[in-house]
Short mmCIF file of C-alpha atoms in Angstrom, two decimals:
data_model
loop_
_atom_site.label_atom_id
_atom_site.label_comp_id
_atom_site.label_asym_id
_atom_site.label_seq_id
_atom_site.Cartn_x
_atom_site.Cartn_y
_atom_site.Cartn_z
CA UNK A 15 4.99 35.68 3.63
CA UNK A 16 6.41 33.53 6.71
CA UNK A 17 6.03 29.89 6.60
CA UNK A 18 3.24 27.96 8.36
CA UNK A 19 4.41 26.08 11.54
CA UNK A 20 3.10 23.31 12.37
CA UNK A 21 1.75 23.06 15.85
CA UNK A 22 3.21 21.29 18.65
CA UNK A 23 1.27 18.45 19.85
CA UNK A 24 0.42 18.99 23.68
CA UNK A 25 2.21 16.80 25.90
CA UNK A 26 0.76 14.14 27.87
CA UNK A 27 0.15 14.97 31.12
CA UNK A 28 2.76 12.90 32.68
CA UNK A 29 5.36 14.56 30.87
CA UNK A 30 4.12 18.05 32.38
CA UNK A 31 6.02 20.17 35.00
CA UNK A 32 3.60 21.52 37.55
CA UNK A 33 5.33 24.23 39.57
CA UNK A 34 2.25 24.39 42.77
CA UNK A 35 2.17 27.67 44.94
CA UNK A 36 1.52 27.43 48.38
CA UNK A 37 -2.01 28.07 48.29
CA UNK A 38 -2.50 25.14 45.69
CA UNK A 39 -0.95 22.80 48.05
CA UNK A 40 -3.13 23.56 51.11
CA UNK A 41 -6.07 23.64 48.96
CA UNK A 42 -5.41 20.47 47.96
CA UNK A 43 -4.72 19.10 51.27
CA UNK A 44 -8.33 19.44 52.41
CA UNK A 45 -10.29 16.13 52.14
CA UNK A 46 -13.07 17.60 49.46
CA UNK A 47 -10.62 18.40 46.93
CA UNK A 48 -9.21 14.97 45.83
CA UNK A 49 -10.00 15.91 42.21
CA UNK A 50 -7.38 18.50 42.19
CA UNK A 51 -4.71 16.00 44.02
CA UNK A 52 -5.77 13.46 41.22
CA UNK A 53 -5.20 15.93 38.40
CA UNK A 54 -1.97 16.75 40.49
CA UNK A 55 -0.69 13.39 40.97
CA UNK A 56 -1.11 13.14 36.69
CA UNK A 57 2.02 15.49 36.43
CA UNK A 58 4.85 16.09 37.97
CA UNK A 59 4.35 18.19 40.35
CA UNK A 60 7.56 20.80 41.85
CA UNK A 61 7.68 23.12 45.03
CA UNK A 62 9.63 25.68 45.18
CA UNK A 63 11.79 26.09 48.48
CA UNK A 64 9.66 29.12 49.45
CA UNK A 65 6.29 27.24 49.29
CA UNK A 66 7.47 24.64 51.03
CA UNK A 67 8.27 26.60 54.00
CA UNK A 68 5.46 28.43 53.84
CA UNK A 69 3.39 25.07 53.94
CA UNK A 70 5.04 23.76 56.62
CA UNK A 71 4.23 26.98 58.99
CA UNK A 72 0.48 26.95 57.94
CA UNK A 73 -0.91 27.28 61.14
CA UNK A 74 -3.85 25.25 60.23
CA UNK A 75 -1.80 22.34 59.95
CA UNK A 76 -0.89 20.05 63.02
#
């Protein structure tokens, strides 16, 4: 019979690593979504090299 493991506690959400796709990050860009930017701006967020070039030729962007 294995051993019961206690469960981690959750980290806070400062201490999480947000890895944000593309389409998260010009989501959150428009104006009506400043929940998700606050609930973004809780963590730390990271972009991958990929996403941000892909962000940066968003055509929708000027």
């Amino acid at each position: 019979m294995a051993a019961k493991v206690a469960p981690r506690p959750f980290p806070s959400p400062e201490k999480l690593r947000m890895l944000l796709d593309s389409n998260i990050i010009i989501y959150a860009a428009r104006p009506e979504n400043s929940e998700l930017r606050r609930f973004i701006a809780q963590c730390t967020p990271a972009v991958s090299a990929l996403s941000y070039v892909e962000v940066l030729g968003y055509h929708r962007f000027s």
